[in-house]
Amino acid sequence: MENNTDVSIHDFLERMRKPSAGDLVKSIKSFIVSFLNNEPDPEKDSAAVQDFFSKMEAAFRAHPLWSGCSEDELDSAGDGLEKYVMTKLFPRVFASNTEDVISDEKLFQKMSLVQQFISPEYLDIKPTFQNETSWLLAQKELQKINMYKAPRDKLVCVLNCCKVINNLLLNASIASNENTPGADEFLPVLIYVTIKANPPQLHSNLLYIQRYRRESKLVGEAAYFFTNILSAESFISNIDAKSLSMDEAEFEKNMESARARISGLSSQPTAPPPPRDESTVHKTQMLNPKRETTLFQSRSSDSLSGTSDILNANSEIPVKKVESVSDLENKGASRLLKDTEASKIFQEYPYLFANAGDLRIGDVESLLNSYKQLVFKYVCLSKGLGDAATTSLASSSSPPLQALSGFDTAKEPEDEHTTLSSDVRETDRSVDDLVRALQSEGEAVVDKVLDVKQEEHTAVLAEEQT
């Protein structure tokens, strides 16, 4: 199933721009406005969208714009309509239900734990069919699912994953003179690949496809493979010692060891963070469920302070030396190389796994925005560290480190994570403000920023001289 929806949406939009498409455009806009004004209800929303798609497909067939068109062209029009409408409705309907958000988090955490110790043998995958290196290709396809908003595009990611697995099994059976593999061989491999890929919000993605992919297209091979990944999700959600043919004590031991590894308790016990207000936690999870997922992934990382201990030549008291950006980059690269969970860290950056051929015209805006954010954050970080380093080295009285780094290093270890998180959020807001300022005011703002920096630098020099 080739992903050609960019061609479909382009053709669809070109036809919609013609004067004779006025009645169709009016119907589409009217539906979107009416839909967004209704209270969210997943079941009713799904029924309303499917009914609208069916009516519009019939309208396309009867419309002069598609007179004499083939079934493929009409089908492409349907895909174009689906992509246009669902891109508009995506923020409203994707993971909009609290239960779905909770299910996403539970499933992600379950796979994060199980992937630490699971092996193909636990799923009764025959050695003949084991090929973990090639399974990485299937994982990569599934991990692309959050790059897209259209139900068809998300489904393509699932189908491509399944097809890679199916072809590998078929080739393995031919090479070993085995019988043609069936569902009993396919499903365990799909379960294993899904656990190892662990795409965020998998539950919501599958529900989204199920609810909003045109019903007339979720048939045949697509329906077969999609049913299999639904079965894989169900199996993983309920996975236990019995389902993995493991002793209960061994299963619990492995799960506890995985929890310790993820939380960082296996190497160094740390005190729990200060309790947070329950209402704040709930609100945060509802407004930004991805943040809790990110925190769950990051707890295994060491606290990054950007400093290292050295001894003052005039005293026995250790002081801090601010590390350069290059030092931080090298340290981070070294840790990533040693981190067995490095692949999960990069799951938040789906384009990292994409090839040039995977990118579409619609990705350009997202990539450009991401690039701008990256440049601004890196430059601000570099400048911030450079100024801090200059100040600390120029001052003979060794000023307090918190004045340079922006947080209080005298706090106990359990407070550092909370303080750092706050600083990161403040930094993100500052950078976002800078981006908006530069985009709206142009070169004048650049001069203003430089003037402010020059004033700050002059003030620092004057203070040192006094």
mmCIF file with all atom_site columns, C-alpha atoms in Angstrom, residues 268-450:
data_model
loop_
_atom_site.group_PDB
_atom_site.id
_atom_site.type_symbol
_atom_site.label_atom_id
_atom_site.label_alt_id
_atom_site.label_comp_id
_atom_site.label_asym_id
_atom_site.label_entity_id
_atom_site.label_seq_id
_atom_site.pdbx_PDB_ins_code
_atom_site.Cartn_x
_atom_site.Cartn_y
_atom_site.Cartn_z
_atom_site.occupancy
_atom_site.B_iso_or_equiv
_atom_site.pdbx_formal_charge
_atom_site.auth_seq_id
_atom_site.auth_comp_id
_atom_site.auth_asym_id
_atom_site.auth_atom_id
_atom_site.pdbx_PDB_model_num
ATOM 1   C CA . GLN A 1 268 ? 22.077 4.802  42.731 1.00 0.00 ? 268 GLN A CA 1
ATOM 2   C CA . PRO A 1 269 ? 19.152 5.093  45.174 1.00 0.00 ? 269 PRO A CA 1
ATOM 3   C CA . THR A 1 270 ? 17.630 8.556  45.257 1.00 0.00 ? 270 THR A CA 1
ATOM 4   C CA . ALA A 1 271 ? 15.059 10.167 47.488 1.00 0.00 ? 271 ALA A CA 1
ATOM 5   C CA . PRO A 1 272 ? 11.587 10.634 45.958 1.00 0.00 ? 272 PRO A CA 1
ATOM 6   C CA . PRO A 1 273 ? 10.744 14.073 44.566 1.00 0.00 ? 273 PRO A CA 1
ATOM 7   C CA . PRO A 1 274 ? 8.595  16.419 46.664 1.00 0.00 ? 274 PRO A CA 1
ATOM 8   C CA . PRO A 1 275 ? 4.882  15.533 46.515 1.00 0.00 ? 275 PRO A CA 1
ATOM 9   C CA . ARG A 1 276 ? 2.885  17.442 43.945 1.00 0.00 ? 276 ARG A CA 1
ATOM 10  C CA . ASP A 1 277 ? -0.637 18.694 44.258 1.00 0.00 ? 277 ASP A CA 1
ATOM 11  C CA . GLU A 1 278 ? -3.000 16.070 42.865 1.00 0.00 ? 278 GLU A CA 1
ATOM 12  C CA . SER A 1 279 ? -5.102 18.626 41.005 1.00 0.00 ? 279 SER A CA 1
ATOM 13  C CA . THR A 1 280 ? -1.976 19.998 39.315 1.00 0.00 ? 280 THR A CA 1
ATOM 14  C CA . VAL A 1 281 ? -0.854 16.517 38.309 1.00 0.00 ? 281 VAL A CA 1
ATOM 15  C CA . HIS A 1 282 ? -4.259 15.712 36.839 1.00 0.00 ? 282 HIS A CA 1
ATOM 16  C CA . LYS A 1 283 ? -4.455 18.997 34.941 1.00 0.00 ? 283 LYS A CA 1
ATOM 17  C CA . THR A 1 284 ? -0.928 18.541 33.560 1.00 0.00 ? 284 THR A CA 1
ATOM 18  C CA . GLN A 1 285 ? -1.683 15.038 32.372 1.00 0.00 ? 285 GLN A CA 1
ATOM 19  C CA . MET A 1 286 ? -4.896 16.113 30.688 1.00 0.00 ? 286 MET A CA 1
ATOM 20  C CA . LEU A 1 287 ? -3.422 19.139 28.932 1.00 0.00 ? 287 LEU A CA 1
ATOM 21  C CA . ASN A 1 288 ? -0.109 17.548 27.983 1.00 0.00 ? 288 ASN A CA 1
ATOM 22  C CA . PRO A 1 289 ? -0.070 13.745 28.302 1.00 0.00 ? 289 PRO A CA 1
ATOM 23  C CA . LYS A 1 290 ? 3.196  13.546 26.315 1.00 0.00 ? 290 LYS A CA 1
ATOM 24  C CA . ARG A 1 291 ? 5.006  15.359 29.122 1.00 0.00 ? 291 ARG A CA 1
ATOM 25  C CA . GLU A 1 292 ? 4.361  12.535 31.586 1.00 0.00 ? 292 GLU A CA 1
ATOM 26  C CA . THR A 1 293 ? 5.612  10.056 28.988 1.00 0.00 ? 293 THR A CA 1
ATOM 27  C CA . THR A 1 294 ? 8.765  12.119 28.558 1.00 0.00 ? 294 THR A CA 1
ATOM 28  C CA . LEU A 1 295 ? 9.319  12.223 32.306 1.00 0.00 ? 295 LEU A CA 1
ATOM 29  C CA . PHE A 1 296 ? 8.898  8.492  32.508 1.00 0.00 ? 296 PHE A CA 1
ATOM 30  C CA . GLN A 1 297 ? 11.600 8.015  29.870 1.00 0.00 ? 297 GLN A CA 1
ATOM 31  C CA . SER A 1 298 ? 13.973 10.545 31.378 1.00 0.00 ? 298 SER A CA 1
ATOM 32  C CA . ARG A 1 299 ? 14.078 9.298  34.964 1.00 0.00 ? 299 ARG A CA 1
ATOM 33  C CA . SER A 1 300 ? 16.888 6.916  34.103 1.00 0.00 ? 300 SER A CA 1
ATOM 34  C CA . SER A 1 301 ? 19.104 9.831  33.052 1.00 0.00 ? 301 SER A CA 1
ATOM 35  C CA . ASP A 1 302 ? 21.599 11.355 35.466 1.00 0.00 ? 302 ASP A CA 1
ATOM 36  C CA . SER A 1 303 ? 20.930 14.908 36.663 1.00 0.00 ? 303 SER A CA 1
ATOM 37  C CA . LEU A 1 304 ? 22.635 17.309 34.258 1.00 0.00 ? 304 LEU A CA 1
ATOM 38  C CA . SER A 1 305 ? 24.057 20.343 35.976 1.00 0.00 ? 305 SER A CA 1
ATOM 39  C CA . GLY A 1 306 ? 26.563 21.287 33.274 1.00 0.00 ? 306 GLY A CA 1
ATOM 40  C CA . THR A 1 307 ? 29.370 21.530 35.856 1.00 0.00 ? 307 THR A CA 1
ATOM 41  C CA . SER A 1 308 ? 32.272 19.499 37.197 1.00 0.00 ? 308 SER A CA 1
ATOM 42  C CA . ASP A 1 309 ? 34.091 19.656 40.564 1.00 0.00 ? 309 ASP A CA 1
ATOM 43  C CA . ILE A 1 310 ? 37.602 21.113 40.805 1.00 0.00 ? 310 ILE A CA 1
ATOM 44  C CA . LEU A 1 311 ? 39.668 22.248 43.814 1.00 0.00 ? 311 LEU A CA 1
ATOM 45  C CA . ASN A 1 312 ? 40.396 25.914 44.434 1.00 0.00 ? 312 ASN A CA 1
ATOM 46  C CA . ALA A 1 313 ? 44.156 26.466 44.621 1.00 0.00 ? 313 ALA A CA 1
ATOM 47  C CA . ASN A 1 314 ? 43.742 28.712 47.673 1.00 0.00 ? 314 ASN A CA 1
ATOM 48  C CA . SER A 1 315 ? 41.420 26.485 49.688 1.00 0.00 ? 315 SER A CA 1
ATOM 49  C CA . GLU A 1 316 ? 40.219 22.950 50.272 1.00 0.00 ? 316 GLU A CA 1
ATOM 50  C CA . ILE A 1 317 ? 36.681 23.815 49.211 1.00 0.00 ? 317 ILE A CA 1
ATOM 51  C CA . PRO A 1 318 ? 35.630 22.301 45.876 1.00 0.00 ? 318 PRO A CA 1
ATOM 52  C CA . VAL A 1 319 ? 34.225 24.831 43.414 1.00 0.00 ? 319 VAL A CA 1
ATOM 53  C CA . LYS A 1 320 ? 32.457 24.342 40.136 1.00 0.00 ? 320 LYS A CA 1
ATOM 54  C CA . LYS A 1 321 ? 33.817 24.886 36.664 1.00 0.00 ? 321 LYS A CA 1
ATOM 55  C CA . VAL A 1 322 ? 31.258 25.574 33.947 1.00 0.00 ? 322 VAL A CA 1
ATOM 56  C CA . GLU A 1 323 ? 31.655 23.164 31.059 1.00 0.00 ? 323 GLU A CA 1
ATOM 57  C CA . SER A 1 324 ? 31.633 24.266 27.448 1.00 0.00 ? 324 SER A CA 1
ATOM 58  C CA . VAL A 1 325 ? 28.958 23.300 24.952 1.00 0.00 ? 325 VAL A CA 1
ATOM 59  C CA . SER A 1 326 ? 31.478 20.963 23.327 1.00 0.00 ? 326 SER A CA 1
ATOM 60  C CA . ASP A 1 327 ? 32.152 19.287 26.682 1.00 0.00 ? 327 ASP A CA 1
ATOM 61  C CA . LEU A 1 328 ? 28.436 18.810 27.272 1.00 0.00 ? 328 LEU A CA 1
ATOM 62  C CA . GLU A 1 329 ? 27.953 17.393 23.774 1.00 0.00 ? 329 GLU A CA 1
ATOM 63  C CA . ASN A 1 330 ? 30.803 14.922 24.243 1.00 0.00 ? 330 ASN A CA 1
ATOM 64  C CA . LYS A 1 331 ? 29.520 13.897 27.665 1.00 0.00 ? 331 LYS A CA 1
ATOM 65  C CA . GLY A 1 332 ? 26.005 13.402 26.309 1.00 0.00 ? 332 GLY A CA 1
ATOM 66  C CA . ALA A 1 333 ? 27.245 11.374 23.326 1.00 0.00 ? 333 ALA A CA 1
ATOM 67  C CA . SER A 1 334 ? 29.288 9.179  25.647 1.00 0.00 ? 334 SER A CA 1
ATOM 68  C CA . ARG A 1 335 ? 26.287 8.519  27.864 1.00 0.00 ? 335 ARG A CA 1
ATOM 69  C CA . LEU A 1 336 ? 24.051 7.744  24.903 1.00 0.00 ? 336 LEU A CA 1
ATOM 70  C CA . LEU A 1 337 ? 26.556 5.198  23.619 1.00 0.00 ? 337 LEU A CA 1
ATOM 71  C CA . LYS A 1 338 ? 26.468 3.455  26.988 1.00 0.00 ? 338 LYS A CA 1
ATOM 72  C CA . ASP A 1 339 ? 22.704 3.803  27.455 1.00 0.00 ? 339 ASP A CA 1
ATOM 73  C CA . THR A 1 340 ? 20.849 0.636  26.487 1.00 0.00 ? 340 THR A CA 1
ATOM 74  C CA . GLU A 1 341 ? 17.642 2.660  26.242 1.00 0.00 ? 341 GLU A CA 1
ATOM 75  C CA . ALA A 1 342 ? 19.021 5.259  23.835 1.00 0.00 ? 342 ALA A CA 1
ATOM 76  C CA . SER A 1 343 ? 16.593 4.230  21.095 1.00 0.00 ? 343 SER A CA 1
ATOM 77  C CA . LYS A 1 344 ? 13.612 5.201  23.257 1.00 0.00 ? 344 LYS A CA 1
ATOM 78  C CA . ILE A 1 345 ? 14.995 8.684  23.800 1.00 0.00 ? 345 ILE A CA 1
ATOM 79  C CA . PHE A 1 346 ? 14.955 9.335  20.062 1.00 0.00 ? 346 PHE A CA 1
ATOM 80  C CA . GLN A 1 347 ? 11.367 8.122  19.629 1.00 0.00 ? 347 GLN A CA 1
ATOM 81  C CA . GLU A 1 348 ? 10.233 11.685 20.350 1.00 0.00 ? 348 GLU A CA 1
ATOM 82  C CA . TYR A 1 349 ? 11.998 12.789 17.168 1.00 0.00 ? 349 TYR A CA 1
ATOM 83  C CA . PRO A 1 350 ? 10.306 10.768 14.382 1.00 0.00 ? 350 PRO A CA 1
ATOM 84  C CA . TYR A 1 351 ? 12.112 12.543 11.535 1.00 0.00 ? 351 TYR A CA 1
ATOM 85  C CA . LEU A 1 352 ? 15.374 11.127 12.863 1.00 0.00 ? 352 LEU A CA 1
ATOM 86  C CA . PHE A 1 353 ? 14.279 7.741  11.567 1.00 0.00 ? 353 PHE A CA 1
ATOM 87  C CA . ALA A 1 354 ? 13.097 9.058  8.193  1.00 0.00 ? 354 ALA A CA 1
ATOM 88  C CA . ASN A 1 355 ? 14.885 8.813  4.853  1.00 0.00 ? 355 ASN A CA 1
ATOM 89  C CA . ALA A 1 356 ? 14.648 11.488 2.171  1.00 0.00 ? 356 ALA A CA 1
ATOM 90  C CA . GLY A 1 357 ? 12.104 9.378  0.326  1.00 0.00 ? 357 GLY A CA 1
ATOM 91  C CA . ASP A 1 358 ? 9.849  9.261  3.388  1.00 0.00 ? 358 ASP A CA 1
ATOM 92  C CA . LEU A 1 359 ? 9.389  13.032 3.511  1.00 0.00 ? 359 LEU A CA 1
ATOM 93  C CA . ARG A 1 360 ? 6.439  14.763 1.894  1.00 0.00 ? 360 ARG A CA 1
ATOM 94  C CA . ILE A 1 361 ? 5.757  18.354 0.922  1.00 0.00 ? 361 ILE A CA 1
ATOM 95  C CA . GLY A 1 362 ? 3.607  18.724 4.004  1.00 0.00 ? 362 GLY A CA 1
ATOM 96  C CA . ASP A 1 363 ? 6.618  17.931 6.226  1.00 0.00 ? 363 ASP A CA 1
ATOM 97  C CA . VAL A 1 364 ? 8.560  21.003 5.087  1.00 0.00 ? 364 VAL A CA 1
ATOM 98  C CA . GLU A 1 365 ? 6.796  23.470 7.389  1.00 0.00 ? 365 GLU A CA 1
ATOM 99  C CA . SER A 1 366 ? 7.207  21.223 10.437 1.00 0.00 ? 366 SER A CA 1
ATOM 100 C CA . LEU A 1 367 ? 10.871 20.557 9.678  1.00 0.00 ? 367 LEU A CA 1
ATOM 101 C CA . LEU A 1 368 ? 11.565 24.260 9.075  1.00 0.00 ? 368 LEU A CA 1
ATOM 102 C CA . ASN A 1 369 ? 9.954  25.213 12.383 1.00 0.00 ? 369 ASN A CA 1
ATOM 103 C CA . SER A 1 370 ? 11.899 22.485 14.189 1.00 0.00 ? 370 SER A CA 1
ATOM 104 C CA . TYR A 1 371 ? 15.118 23.694 12.575 1.00 0.00 ? 371 TYR A CA 1
ATOM 105 C CA . LYS A 1 372 ? 14.505 27.279 13.665 1.00 0.00 ? 372 LYS A CA 1
ATOM 106 C CA . GLN A 1 373 ? 13.784 26.182 17.213 1.00 0.00 ? 373 GLN A CA 1
ATOM 107 C CA . LEU A 1 374 ? 16.930 24.059 17.233 1.00 0.00 ? 374 LEU A CA 1
ATOM 108 C CA . VAL A 1 375 ? 19.119 26.931 16.004 1.00 0.00 ? 375 VAL A CA 1
ATOM 109 C CA . PHE A 1 376 ? 17.736 29.448 18.476 1.00 0.00 ? 376 PHE A CA 1
ATOM 110 C CA . LYS A 1 377 ? 17.963 27.078 21.438 1.00 0.00 ? 377 LYS A CA 1
ATOM 111 C CA . TYR A 1 378 ? 21.493 26.019 20.562 1.00 0.00 ? 378 TYR A CA 1
ATOM 112 C CA . VAL A 1 379 ? 22.700 29.591 20.065 1.00 0.00 ? 379 VAL A CA 1
ATOM 113 C CA . CYS A 1 380 ? 21.066 30.737 23.306 1.00 0.00 ? 380 CYS A CA 1
ATOM 114 C CA . LEU A 1 381 ? 22.592 27.778 25.162 1.00 0.00 ? 381 LEU A CA 1
ATOM 115 C CA . SER A 1 382 ? 26.020 28.475 23.679 1.00 0.00 ? 382 SER A CA 1
ATOM 116 C CA . LYS A 1 383 ? 25.837 32.168 24.547 1.00 0.00 ? 383 LYS A CA 1
ATOM 117 C CA . GLY A 1 384 ? 24.507 31.448 28.011 1.00 0.00 ? 384 GLY A CA 1
ATOM 118 C CA . LEU A 1 385 ? 27.302 29.026 28.816 1.00 0.00 ? 385 LEU A CA 1
ATOM 119 C CA . GLY A 1 386 ? 29.903 31.312 27.245 1.00 0.00 ? 386 GLY A CA 1
ATOM 120 C CA . ASP A 1 387 ? 28.854 34.319 29.355 1.00 0.00 ? 387 ASP A CA 1
ATOM 121 C CA . ALA A 1 388 ? 28.726 32.206 32.509 1.00 0.00 ? 388 ALA A CA 1
ATOM 122 C CA . ALA A 1 389 ? 32.182 30.771 31.851 1.00 0.00 ? 389 ALA A CA 1
ATOM 123 C CA . THR A 1 390 ? 33.652 34.249 31.220 1.00 0.00 ? 390 THR A CA 1
ATOM 124 C CA . THR A 1 391 ? 32.173 35.617 34.422 1.00 0.00 ? 391 THR A CA 1
ATOM 125 C CA . SER A 1 392 ? 33.336 32.709 36.600 1.00 0.00 ? 392 SER A CA 1
ATOM 126 C CA . LEU A 1 393 ? 36.870 32.732 35.244 1.00 0.00 ? 393 LEU A CA 1
ATOM 127 C CA . ALA A 1 394 ? 37.249 36.528 35.402 1.00 0.00 ? 394 ALA A CA 1
ATOM 128 C CA . SER A 1 395 ? 36.074 36.794 39.012 1.00 0.00 ? 395 SER A CA 1
ATOM 129 C CA . SER A 1 396 ? 38.719 35.967 41.609 1.00 0.00 ? 396 SER A CA 1
ATOM 130 C CA . SER A 1 397 ? 36.163 35.757 44.387 1.00 0.00 ? 397 SER A CA 1
ATOM 131 C CA . SER A 1 398 ? 34.427 32.723 42.841 1.00 0.00 ? 398 SER A CA 1
ATOM 132 C CA . PRO A 1 399 ? 30.798 33.907 42.833 1.00 0.00 ? 399 PRO A CA 1
ATOM 133 C CA . PRO A 1 400 ? 28.073 31.443 43.816 1.00 0.00 ? 400 PRO A CA 1
ATOM 134 C CA . LEU A 1 401 ? 27.374 28.924 41.080 1.00 0.00 ? 401 LEU A CA 1
ATOM 135 C CA . GLN A 1 402 ? 23.646 29.479 41.240 1.00 0.00 ? 402 GLN A CA 1
ATOM 136 C CA . ALA A 1 403 ? 24.171 33.028 39.955 1.00 0.00 ? 403 ALA A CA 1
ATOM 137 C CA . LEU A 1 404 ? 25.777 31.570 36.830 1.00 0.00 ? 404 LEU A CA 1
ATOM 138 C CA . SER A 1 405 ? 23.678 28.501 36.130 1.00 0.00 ? 405 SER A CA 1
ATOM 139 C CA . GLY A 1 406 ? 20.285 29.808 37.155 1.00 0.00 ? 406 GLY A CA 1
ATOM 140 C CA . PHE A 1 407 ? 19.544 27.262 39.881 1.00 0.00 ? 407 PHE A CA 1
ATOM 141 C CA . ASP A 1 408 ? 20.552 26.659 43.469 1.00 0.00 ? 408 ASP A CA 1
ATOM 142 C CA . THR A 1 409 ? 23.187 23.908 43.651 1.00 0.00 ? 409 THR A CA 1
ATOM 143 C CA . ALA A 1 410 ? 23.017 23.940 47.424 1.00 0.00 ? 410 ALA A CA 1
ATOM 144 C CA . LYS A 1 411 ? 19.675 22.205 47.327 1.00 0.00 ? 411 LYS A CA 1
ATOM 145 C CA . GLU A 1 412 ? 19.370 18.540 48.169 1.00 0.00 ? 412 GLU A CA 1
ATOM 146 C CA . PRO A 1 413 ? 19.508 16.058 45.246 1.00 0.00 ? 413 PRO A CA 1
ATOM 147 C CA . GLU A 1 414 ? 15.790 15.394 45.379 1.00 0.00 ? 414 GLU A CA 1
ATOM 148 C CA . ASP A 1 415 ? 15.095 19.078 44.607 1.00 0.00 ? 415 ASP A CA 1
ATOM 149 C CA . GLU A 1 416 ? 17.379 19.267 41.577 1.00 0.00 ? 416 GLU A CA 1
ATOM 150 C CA . HIS A 1 417 ? 15.027 17.500 39.191 1.00 0.00 ? 417 HIS A CA 1
ATOM 151 C CA . THR A 1 418 ? 12.121 19.778 40.032 1.00 0.00 ? 418 THR A CA 1
ATOM 152 C CA . THR A 1 419 ? 14.280 22.918 39.779 1.00 0.00 ? 419 THR A CA 1
ATOM 153 C CA . LEU A 1 420 ? 15.866 21.836 36.504 1.00 0.00 ? 420 LEU A CA 1
ATOM 154 C CA . SER A 1 421 ? 12.460 21.083 35.009 1.00 0.00 ? 421 SER A CA 1
ATOM 155 C CA . SER A 1 422 ? 11.320 24.570 35.967 1.00 0.00 ? 422 SER A CA 1
ATOM 156 C CA . ASP A 1 423 ? 14.448 26.104 34.407 1.00 0.00 ? 423 ASP A CA 1
ATOM 157 C CA . VAL A 1 424 ? 13.921 24.138 31.202 1.00 0.00 ? 424 VAL A CA 1
ATOM 158 C CA . ARG A 1 425 ? 10.356 25.390 30.941 1.00 0.00 ? 425 ARG A CA 1
ATOM 159 C CA . GLU A 1 426 ? 11.512 28.960 31.570 1.00 0.00 ? 426 GLU A CA 1
ATOM 160 C CA . THR A 1 427 ? 14.223 28.566 28.908 1.00 0.00 ? 427 THR A CA 1
ATOM 161 C CA . ASP A 1 428 ? 11.699 27.194 26.395 1.00 0.00 ? 428 ASP A CA 1
ATOM 162 C CA . ARG A 1 429 ? 9.414  30.167 27.007 1.00 0.00 ? 429 ARG A CA 1
ATOM 163 C CA . SER A 1 430 ? 12.318 32.601 26.612 1.00 0.00 ? 430 SER A CA 1
ATOM 164 C CA . VAL A 1 431 ? 13.383 31.024 23.351 1.00 0.00 ? 431 VAL A CA 1
ATOM 165 C CA . ASP A 1 432 ? 9.817  30.989 22.044 1.00 0.00 ? 432 ASP A CA 1
ATOM 166 C CA . ASP A 1 433 ? 9.521  34.684 22.884 1.00 0.00 ? 433 ASP A CA 1
ATOM 167 C CA . LEU A 1 434 ? 12.788 35.350 21.057 1.00 0.00 ? 434 LEU A CA 1
ATOM 168 C CA . VAL A 1 435 ? 11.606 33.450 17.984 1.00 0.00 ? 435 VAL A CA 1
ATOM 169 C CA . ARG A 1 436 ? 8.354  35.395 17.841 1.00 0.00 ? 436 ARG A CA 1
ATOM 170 C CA . ALA A 1 437 ? 10.199 38.668 18.346 1.00 0.00 ? 437 ALA A CA 1
ATOM 171 C CA . LEU A 1 438 ? 12.693 37.990 15.586 1.00 0.00 ? 438 LEU A CA 1
ATOM 172 C CA . GLN A 1 439 ? 9.976  36.871 13.182 1.00 0.00 ? 439 GLN A CA 1
ATOM 173 C CA . SER A 1 440 ? 7.740  39.907 13.825 1.00 0.00 ? 440 SER A CA 1
ATOM 174 C CA . GLU A 1 441 ? 10.227 42.712 14.171 1.00 0.00 ? 441 GLU A CA 1
ATOM 175 C CA . GLY A 1 442 ? 13.100 41.588 11.987 1.00 0.00 ? 442 GLY A CA 1
ATOM 176 C CA . GLU A 1 443 ? 16.566 43.117 12.052 1.00 0.00 ? 443 GLU A CA 1
ATOM 177 C CA . ALA A 1 444 ? 15.586 45.893 14.486 1.00 0.00 ? 444 ALA A CA 1
ATOM 178 C CA . VAL A 1 445 ? 15.036 43.302 17.182 1.00 0.00 ? 445 VAL A CA 1
ATOM 179 C CA . VAL A 1 446 ? 18.411 41.724 16.482 1.00 0.00 ? 446 VAL A CA 1
ATOM 180 C CA . ASP A 1 447 ? 20.040 45.129 17.060 1.00 0.00 ? 447 ASP A CA 1
ATOM 181 C CA . LYS A 1 448 ? 18.016 45.566 20.235 1.00 0.00 ? 448 LYS A CA 1
ATOM 182 C CA . VAL A 1 449 ? 19.040 42.163 21.568 1.00 0.00 ? 449 VAL A CA 1
ATOM 183 C CA . LEU A 1 450 ? 22.672 42.930 20.807 1.00 0.00 ? 450 LEU A CA 1
#
